[in-house]
Tab-separated table of C-alpha atoms and ligand atoms in Angstrom:
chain	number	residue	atom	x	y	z
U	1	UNK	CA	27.153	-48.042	-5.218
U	2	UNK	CA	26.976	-51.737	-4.978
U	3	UNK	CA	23.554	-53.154	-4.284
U	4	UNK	CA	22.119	-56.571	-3.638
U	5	UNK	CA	18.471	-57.154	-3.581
U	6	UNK	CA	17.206	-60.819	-2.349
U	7	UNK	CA	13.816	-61.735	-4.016
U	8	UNK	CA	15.191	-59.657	-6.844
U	9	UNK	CA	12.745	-61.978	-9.400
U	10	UNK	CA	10.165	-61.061	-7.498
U	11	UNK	CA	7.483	-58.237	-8.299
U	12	UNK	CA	8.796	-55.487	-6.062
U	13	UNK	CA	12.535	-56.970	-6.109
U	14	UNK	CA	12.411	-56.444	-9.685
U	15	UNK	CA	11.124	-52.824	-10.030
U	16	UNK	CA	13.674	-51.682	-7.112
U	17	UNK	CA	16.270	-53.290	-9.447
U	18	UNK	CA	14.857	-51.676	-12.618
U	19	UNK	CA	14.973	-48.174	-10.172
U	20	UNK	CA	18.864	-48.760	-8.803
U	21	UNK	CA	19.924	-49.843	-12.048
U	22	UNK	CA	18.596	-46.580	-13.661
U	23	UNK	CA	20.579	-44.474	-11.188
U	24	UNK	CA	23.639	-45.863	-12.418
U	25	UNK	CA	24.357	-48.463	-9.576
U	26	UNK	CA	25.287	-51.867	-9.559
U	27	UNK	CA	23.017	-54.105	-8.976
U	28	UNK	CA	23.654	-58.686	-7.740
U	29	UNK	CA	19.720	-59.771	-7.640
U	30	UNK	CA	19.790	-63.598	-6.081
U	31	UNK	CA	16.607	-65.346	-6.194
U	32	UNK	CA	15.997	-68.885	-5.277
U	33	UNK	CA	12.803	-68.561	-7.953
U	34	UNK	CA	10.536	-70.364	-5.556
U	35	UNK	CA	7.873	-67.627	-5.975
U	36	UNK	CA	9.905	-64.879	-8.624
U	37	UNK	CA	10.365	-65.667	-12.135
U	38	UNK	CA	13.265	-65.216	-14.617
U	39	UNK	CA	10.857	-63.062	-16.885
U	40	UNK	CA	10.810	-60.050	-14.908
U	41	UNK	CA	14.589	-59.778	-15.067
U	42	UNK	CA	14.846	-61.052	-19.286
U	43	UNK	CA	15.195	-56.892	-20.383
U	44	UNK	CA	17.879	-57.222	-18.214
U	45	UNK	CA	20.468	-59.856	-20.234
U	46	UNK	CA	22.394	-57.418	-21.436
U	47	UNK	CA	22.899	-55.157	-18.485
U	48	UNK	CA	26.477	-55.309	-17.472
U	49	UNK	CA	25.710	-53.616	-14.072
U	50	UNK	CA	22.979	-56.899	-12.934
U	51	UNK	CA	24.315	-60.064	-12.088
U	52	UNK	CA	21.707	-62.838	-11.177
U	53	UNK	CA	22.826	-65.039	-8.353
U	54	UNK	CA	20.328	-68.439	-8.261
U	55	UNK	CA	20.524	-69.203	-4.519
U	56	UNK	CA	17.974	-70.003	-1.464
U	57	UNK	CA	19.043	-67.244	0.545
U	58	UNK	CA	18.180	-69.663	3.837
U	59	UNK	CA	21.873	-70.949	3.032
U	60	UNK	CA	24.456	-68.324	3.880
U	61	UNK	CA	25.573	-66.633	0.645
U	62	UNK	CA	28.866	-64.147	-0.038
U	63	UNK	CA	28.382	-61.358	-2.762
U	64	UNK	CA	31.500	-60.053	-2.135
U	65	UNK	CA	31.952	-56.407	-1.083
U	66	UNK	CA	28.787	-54.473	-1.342
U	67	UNK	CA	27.733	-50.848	-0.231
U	68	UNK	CA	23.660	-51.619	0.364
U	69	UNK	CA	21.719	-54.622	1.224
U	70	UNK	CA	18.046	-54.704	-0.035
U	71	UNK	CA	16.079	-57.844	1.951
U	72	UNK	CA	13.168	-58.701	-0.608
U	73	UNK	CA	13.004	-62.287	-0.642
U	74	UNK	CA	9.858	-64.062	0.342
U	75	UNK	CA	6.815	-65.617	-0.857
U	76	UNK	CA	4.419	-62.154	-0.500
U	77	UNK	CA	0.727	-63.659	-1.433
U	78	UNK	CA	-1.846	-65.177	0.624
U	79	UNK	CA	-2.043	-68.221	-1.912
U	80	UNK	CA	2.298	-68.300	-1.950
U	81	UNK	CA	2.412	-68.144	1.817
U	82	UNK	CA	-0.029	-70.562	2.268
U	83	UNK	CA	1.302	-73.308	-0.302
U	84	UNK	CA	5.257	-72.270	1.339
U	85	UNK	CA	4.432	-72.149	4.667
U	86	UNK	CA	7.656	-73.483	6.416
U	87	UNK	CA	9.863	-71.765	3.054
U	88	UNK	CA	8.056	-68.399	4.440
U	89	UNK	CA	8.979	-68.792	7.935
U	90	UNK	CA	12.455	-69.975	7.246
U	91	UNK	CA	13.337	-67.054	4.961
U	92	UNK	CA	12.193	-64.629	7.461
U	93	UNK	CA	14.651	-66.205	9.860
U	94	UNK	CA	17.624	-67.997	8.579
U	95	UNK	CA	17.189	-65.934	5.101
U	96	UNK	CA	17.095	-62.440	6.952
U	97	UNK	CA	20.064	-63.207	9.304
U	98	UNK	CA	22.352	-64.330	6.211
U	99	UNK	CA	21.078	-61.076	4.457
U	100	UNK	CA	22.180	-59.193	7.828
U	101	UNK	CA	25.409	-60.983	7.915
U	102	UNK	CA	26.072	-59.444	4.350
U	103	UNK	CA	25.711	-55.850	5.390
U	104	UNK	CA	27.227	-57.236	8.672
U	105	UNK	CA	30.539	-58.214	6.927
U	106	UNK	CA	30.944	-55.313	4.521
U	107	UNK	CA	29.528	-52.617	6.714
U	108	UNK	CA	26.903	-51.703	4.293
U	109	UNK	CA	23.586	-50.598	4.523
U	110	UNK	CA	20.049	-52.410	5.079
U	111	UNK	CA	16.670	-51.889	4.526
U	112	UNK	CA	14.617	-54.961	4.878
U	113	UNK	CA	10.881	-55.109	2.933
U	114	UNK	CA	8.042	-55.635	5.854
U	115	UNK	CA	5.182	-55.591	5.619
U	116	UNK	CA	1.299	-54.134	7.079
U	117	UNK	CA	0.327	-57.798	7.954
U	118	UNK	CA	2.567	-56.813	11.076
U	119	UNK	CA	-0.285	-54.867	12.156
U	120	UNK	CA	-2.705	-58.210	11.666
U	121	UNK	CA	-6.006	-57.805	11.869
U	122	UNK	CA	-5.857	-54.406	13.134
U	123	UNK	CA	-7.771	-52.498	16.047
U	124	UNK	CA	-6.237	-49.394	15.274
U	125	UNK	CA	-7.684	-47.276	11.913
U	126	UNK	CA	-5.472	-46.109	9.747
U	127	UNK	CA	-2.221	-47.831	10.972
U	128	UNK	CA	0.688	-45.768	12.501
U	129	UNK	CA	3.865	-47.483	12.799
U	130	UNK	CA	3.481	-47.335	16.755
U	131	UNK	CA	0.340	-49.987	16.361
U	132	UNK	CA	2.212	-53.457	18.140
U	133	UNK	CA	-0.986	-55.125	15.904
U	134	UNK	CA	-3.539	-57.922	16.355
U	135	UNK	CA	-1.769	-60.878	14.880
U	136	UNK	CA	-3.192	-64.651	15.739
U	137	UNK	CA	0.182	-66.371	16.442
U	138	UNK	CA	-0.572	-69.478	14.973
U	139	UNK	CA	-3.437	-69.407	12.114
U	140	UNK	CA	-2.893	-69.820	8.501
U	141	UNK	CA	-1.936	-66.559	7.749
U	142	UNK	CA	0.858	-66.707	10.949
U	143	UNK	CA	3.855	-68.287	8.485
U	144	UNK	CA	3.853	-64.607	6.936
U	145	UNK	CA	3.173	-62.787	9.680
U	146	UNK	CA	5.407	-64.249	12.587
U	147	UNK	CA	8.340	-64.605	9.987
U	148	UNK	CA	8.063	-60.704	8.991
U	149	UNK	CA	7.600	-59.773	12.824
U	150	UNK	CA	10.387	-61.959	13.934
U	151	UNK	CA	12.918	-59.904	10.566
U	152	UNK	CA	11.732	-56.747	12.096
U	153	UNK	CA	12.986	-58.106	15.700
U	154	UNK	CA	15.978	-59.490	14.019
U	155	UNK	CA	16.944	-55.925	12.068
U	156	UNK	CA	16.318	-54.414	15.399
U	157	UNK	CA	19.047	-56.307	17.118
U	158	UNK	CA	21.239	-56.307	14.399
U	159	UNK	CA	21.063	-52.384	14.807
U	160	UNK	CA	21.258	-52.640	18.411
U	161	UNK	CA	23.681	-55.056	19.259
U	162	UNK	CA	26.024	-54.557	16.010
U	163	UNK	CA	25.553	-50.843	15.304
U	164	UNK	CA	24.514	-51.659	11.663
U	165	UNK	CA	22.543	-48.955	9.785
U	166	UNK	CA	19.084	-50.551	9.193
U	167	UNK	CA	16.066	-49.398	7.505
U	168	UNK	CA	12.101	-51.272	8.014
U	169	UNK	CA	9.708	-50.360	5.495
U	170	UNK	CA	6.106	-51.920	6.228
U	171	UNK	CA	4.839	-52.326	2.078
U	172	UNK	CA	0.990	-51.734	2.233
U	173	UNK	CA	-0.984	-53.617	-0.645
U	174	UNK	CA	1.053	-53.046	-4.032
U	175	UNK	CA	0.278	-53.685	-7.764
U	176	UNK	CA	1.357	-53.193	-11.400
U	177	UNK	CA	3.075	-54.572	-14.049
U	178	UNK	CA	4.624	-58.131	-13.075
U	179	UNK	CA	2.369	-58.666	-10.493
U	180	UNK	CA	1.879	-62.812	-10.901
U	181	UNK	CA	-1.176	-63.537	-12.763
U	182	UNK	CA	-2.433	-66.374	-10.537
U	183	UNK	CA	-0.672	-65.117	-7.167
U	184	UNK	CA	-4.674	-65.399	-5.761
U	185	UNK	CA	-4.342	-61.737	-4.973
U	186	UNK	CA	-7.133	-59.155	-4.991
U	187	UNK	CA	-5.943	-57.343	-8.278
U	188	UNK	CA	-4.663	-60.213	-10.304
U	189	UNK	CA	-7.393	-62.001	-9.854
U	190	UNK	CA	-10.308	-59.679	-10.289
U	191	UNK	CA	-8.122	-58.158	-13.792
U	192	UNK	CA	-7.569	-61.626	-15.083
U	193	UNK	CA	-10.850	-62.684	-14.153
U	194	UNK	CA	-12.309	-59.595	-15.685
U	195	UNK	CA	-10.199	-59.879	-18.974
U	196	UNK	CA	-11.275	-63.464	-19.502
U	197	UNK	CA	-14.850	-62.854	-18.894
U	198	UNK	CA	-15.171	-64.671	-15.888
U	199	UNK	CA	-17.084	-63.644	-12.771
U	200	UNK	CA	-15.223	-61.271	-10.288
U	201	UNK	CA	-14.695	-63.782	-6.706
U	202	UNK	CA	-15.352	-61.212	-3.864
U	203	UNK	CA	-14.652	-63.179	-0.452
U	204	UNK	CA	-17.185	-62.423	2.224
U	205	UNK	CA	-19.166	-59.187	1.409
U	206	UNK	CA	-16.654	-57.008	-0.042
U	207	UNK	CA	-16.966	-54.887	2.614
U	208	UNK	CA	-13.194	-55.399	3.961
U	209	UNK	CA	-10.913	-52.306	2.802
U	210	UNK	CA	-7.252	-52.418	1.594
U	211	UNK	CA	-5.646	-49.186	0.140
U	212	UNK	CA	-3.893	-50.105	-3.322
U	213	UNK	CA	-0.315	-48.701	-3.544
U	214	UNK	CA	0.864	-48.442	-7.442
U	215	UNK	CA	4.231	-50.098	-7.804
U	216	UNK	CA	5.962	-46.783	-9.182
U	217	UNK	CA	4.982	-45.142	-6.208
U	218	UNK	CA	5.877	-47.601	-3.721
U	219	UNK	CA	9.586	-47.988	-5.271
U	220	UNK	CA	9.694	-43.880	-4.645
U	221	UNK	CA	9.180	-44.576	-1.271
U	222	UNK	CA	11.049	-47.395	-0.710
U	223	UNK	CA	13.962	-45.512	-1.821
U	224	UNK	CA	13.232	-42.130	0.246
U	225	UNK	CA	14.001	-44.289	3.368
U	226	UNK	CA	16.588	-45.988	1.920
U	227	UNK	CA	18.394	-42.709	1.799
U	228	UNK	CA	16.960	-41.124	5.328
U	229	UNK	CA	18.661	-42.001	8.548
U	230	UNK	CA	15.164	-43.479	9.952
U	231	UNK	CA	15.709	-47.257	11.533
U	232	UNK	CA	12.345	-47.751	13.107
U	233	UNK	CA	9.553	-49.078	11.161
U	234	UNK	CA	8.114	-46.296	8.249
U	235	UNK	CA	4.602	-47.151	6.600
U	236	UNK	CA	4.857	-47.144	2.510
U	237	UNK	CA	1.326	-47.182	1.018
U	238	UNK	CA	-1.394	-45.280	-0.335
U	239	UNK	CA	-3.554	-43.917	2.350
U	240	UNK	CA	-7.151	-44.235	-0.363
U	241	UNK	CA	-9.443	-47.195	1.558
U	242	UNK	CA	-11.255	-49.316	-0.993
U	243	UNK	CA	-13.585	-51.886	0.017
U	244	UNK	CA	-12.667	-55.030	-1.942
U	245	UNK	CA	-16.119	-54.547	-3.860
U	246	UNK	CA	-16.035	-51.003	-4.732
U	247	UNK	CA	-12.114	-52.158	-6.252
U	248	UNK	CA	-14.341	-54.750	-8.130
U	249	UNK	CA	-16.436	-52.287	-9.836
U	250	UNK	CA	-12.850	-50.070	-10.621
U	251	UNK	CA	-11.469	-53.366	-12.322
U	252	UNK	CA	-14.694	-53.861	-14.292
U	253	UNK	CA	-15.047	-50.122	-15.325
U	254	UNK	CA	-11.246	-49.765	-16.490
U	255	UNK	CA	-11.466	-52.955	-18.282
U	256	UNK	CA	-14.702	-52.547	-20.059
U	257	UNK	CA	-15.369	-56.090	-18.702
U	258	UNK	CA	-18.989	-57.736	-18.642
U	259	UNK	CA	-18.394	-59.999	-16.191
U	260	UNK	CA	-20.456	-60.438	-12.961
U	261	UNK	CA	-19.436	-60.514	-9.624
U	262	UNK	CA	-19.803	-63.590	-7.375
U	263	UNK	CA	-19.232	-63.853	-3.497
U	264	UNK	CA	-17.185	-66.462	-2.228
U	265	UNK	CA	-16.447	-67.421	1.773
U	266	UNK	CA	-13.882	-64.859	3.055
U	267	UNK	CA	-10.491	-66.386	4.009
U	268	UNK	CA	-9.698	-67.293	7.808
U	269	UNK	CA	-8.009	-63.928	9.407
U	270	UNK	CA	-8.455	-61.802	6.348
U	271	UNK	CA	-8.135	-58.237	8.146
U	272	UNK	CA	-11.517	-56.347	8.003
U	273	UNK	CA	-9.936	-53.053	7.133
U	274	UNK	CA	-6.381	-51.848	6.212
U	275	UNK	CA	-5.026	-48.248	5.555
U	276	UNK	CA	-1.828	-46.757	6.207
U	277	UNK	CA	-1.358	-43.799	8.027
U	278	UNK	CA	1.677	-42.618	6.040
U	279	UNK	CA	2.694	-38.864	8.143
U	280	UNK	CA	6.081	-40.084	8.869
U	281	UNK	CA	7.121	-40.868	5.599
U	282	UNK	CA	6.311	-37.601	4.446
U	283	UNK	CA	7.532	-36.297	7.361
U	284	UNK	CA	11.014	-37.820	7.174
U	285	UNK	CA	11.253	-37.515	3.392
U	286	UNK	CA	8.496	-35.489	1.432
U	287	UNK	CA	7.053	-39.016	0.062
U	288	UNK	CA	3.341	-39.433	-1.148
U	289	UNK	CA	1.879	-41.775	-3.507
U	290	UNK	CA	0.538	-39.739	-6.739
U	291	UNK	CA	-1.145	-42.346	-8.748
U	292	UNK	CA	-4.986	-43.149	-7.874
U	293	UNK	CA	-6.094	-46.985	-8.177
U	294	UNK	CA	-7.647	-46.396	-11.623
U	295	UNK	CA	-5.452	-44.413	-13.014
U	296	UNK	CA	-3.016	-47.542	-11.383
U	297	UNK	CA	-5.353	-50.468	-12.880
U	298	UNK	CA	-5.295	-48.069	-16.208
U	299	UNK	CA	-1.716	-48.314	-16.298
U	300	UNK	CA	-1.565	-52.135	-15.423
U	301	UNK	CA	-3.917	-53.218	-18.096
U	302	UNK	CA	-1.851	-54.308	-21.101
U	303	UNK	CA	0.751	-56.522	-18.948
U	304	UNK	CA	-2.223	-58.126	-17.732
U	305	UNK	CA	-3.667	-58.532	-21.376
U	306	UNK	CA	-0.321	-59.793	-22.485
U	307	UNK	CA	-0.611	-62.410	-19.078
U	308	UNK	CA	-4.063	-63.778	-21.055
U	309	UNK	CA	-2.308	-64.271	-24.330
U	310	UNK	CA	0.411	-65.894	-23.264
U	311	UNK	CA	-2.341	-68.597	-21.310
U	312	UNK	CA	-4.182	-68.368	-24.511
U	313	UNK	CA	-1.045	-69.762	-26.530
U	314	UNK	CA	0.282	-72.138	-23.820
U	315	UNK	CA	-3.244	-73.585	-23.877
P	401	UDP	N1	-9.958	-60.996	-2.197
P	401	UDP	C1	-11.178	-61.167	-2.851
P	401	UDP	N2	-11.191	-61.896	-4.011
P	401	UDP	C2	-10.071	-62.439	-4.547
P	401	UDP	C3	-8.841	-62.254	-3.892
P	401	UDP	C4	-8.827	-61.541	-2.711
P	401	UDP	O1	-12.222	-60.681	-2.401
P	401	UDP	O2	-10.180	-63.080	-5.622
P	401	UDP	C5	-9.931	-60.181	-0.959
P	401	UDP	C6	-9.277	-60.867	0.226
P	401	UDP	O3	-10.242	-61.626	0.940
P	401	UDP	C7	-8.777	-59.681	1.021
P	401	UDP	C8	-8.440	-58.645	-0.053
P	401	UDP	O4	-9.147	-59.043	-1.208
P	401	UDP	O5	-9.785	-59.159	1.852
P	401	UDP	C9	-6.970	-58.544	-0.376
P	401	UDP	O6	-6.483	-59.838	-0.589
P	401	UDP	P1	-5.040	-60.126	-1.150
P	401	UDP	O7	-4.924	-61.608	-1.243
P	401	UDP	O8	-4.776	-59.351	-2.377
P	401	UDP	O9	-3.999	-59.575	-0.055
P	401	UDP	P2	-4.024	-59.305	1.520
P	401	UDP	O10	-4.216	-57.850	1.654
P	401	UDP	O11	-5.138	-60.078	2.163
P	401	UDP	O12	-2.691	-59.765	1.951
């Protein structure tokens, strides 16, 4: 099978490569690097299956005939979103409809990468893909938000209208290797903050929950819907609520780390809990996650040492 993943430099765009690749499919990865980084892709040189395409996928693209379309490309972190706010929203417009028009043109296959912050700030506990969510349509956290409802809406029509065979997967919180070190999210933080002796930044109380997917896992999943017939939204997370301080004291027991933890003032909008309900998925196709958050953060540890060397050296 040919493949093309968009965001392919990114953290998940990478892995899902890594995971095509290694069952013997082709793989073109484009990446306009805005957020991704050449890095994650450098064991790849000399992989004669992986070409790397440079391109902003917001201009229309040609690949040239290919069997699967993977739709990964767009800033992902609170801090990314936030600094690319128009980038976001244009890429989960103009950038999903010129990834449709791929799989349009070729008749291939799509599964574009959503997300939980569909659900916003959500009434509904855990979250079932039938939730419409509790988004605000226009605070600082809408760029992401509006531009991953509007791809859903887009995918939608493109299955409606144009008969192509679509796939949504809504991506709870994930984490792992490649994970940016200063992407301002929970677990990159708190493990570099942890490995460099700093104190731990909790926003607000720490009581707010997100359930930590580990990256292996969430590639499983992703790829158990990419081969069911499902085209309405599936969930892909682990279902294990943390509250953001209780993964603070996981970070500073699987690190060994000293540090203290601090509170900060929580973000505008930050959802108060988050947890996916994931029965469909294993419904549909026997998926569940099998790796716990420390056993996760265990496995995660020496990329993120290797992050603080590598800022040790460059300072
Ligand atoms: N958070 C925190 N300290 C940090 C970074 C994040 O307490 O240094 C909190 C943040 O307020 C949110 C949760 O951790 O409640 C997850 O934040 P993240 O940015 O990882 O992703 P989100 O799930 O909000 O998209």
């Amino acid at each position: 099978m040919i493949t093309v993943i968009t965001g392919v430099a990114g953290f998940l765009g990478s892995h899902l490569a890594d995971a095509l690749l290694a069952q013997g499919h082709f793989v073109i990865g484009v990446d306009n690097l805005c957020t991704g980084s050449l890095a994650n892709l450098s064991h790849l040189a000399n992989e004669p299956r992986f070409n790397f395409i440079e391109h902003d996928i917001c201009n229309p693209f040609d690949t040239g005939r290919v069997d699967y379309v993977f739709n990964f490309a767009s800033p992902a972190s609170p801090v990314d979103y936030a600094r690319l706010g128009v980038e976001t929203l244009m890429v989960g417009s103009a950038g999903t409809r010129n990834a449709l028009e791929i799989a349009r043109r070729f008749g291939a296959k799509f599964l574009h990468a959503s997300t939980s912050e569909c659900y916003g700030d959500p009434l509904v506990h855990p979250q079932t893909e039938d939730y419409w969510g509790n988004v605000n349509p226009i605070g600082p956290r809408s760029v992401y938000d509006e531009a991953k409802r509007f791809s859903e809406a887009l995918v939608m029509a493109y299955h409606r209208y144009y008969g192509l065979d679509t796939r949504l997967v809504r991506i709870f919180n994930t984490y792992g290797p490649r994970l940016q070190k200063n992407d301002g999210r929970v677990i990159s933080n708190f493990m570099m903050q942890a490995l460099r002796g700093e104190d731990l930044t909790v926003y607000g109380e720490g009581k707010q929950t997100r359930s930590f997917c580990y990256v292996s896992d969430e590639i499983e999943g992703i790829l158990g819907l990419s081969r069911s017939g499902e085209h309405l939204p599936v969930n892909i997370g682990n279902p294990t609520e943390w509250t953001i301080l209780d993964c603070a004291h996981a970070v500073l027991r699987v690190t060994g780390s000293s540090s203290r933890i601090v509170h900060n003032p929580l973000p505008v909008d930050d959802p108060m809990q988050r947890r996916p309900d994931i029965s469909k998925a294993r419904r549909l196709f026997g998926w569940e996650p099998k790796i716990d958050l420390e056993a996760g953060l265990k496995l995660s540890l020496d990329y993120f040492k290797k992050c603080l060397e590598e800022e040790r050296h460059e300072k």
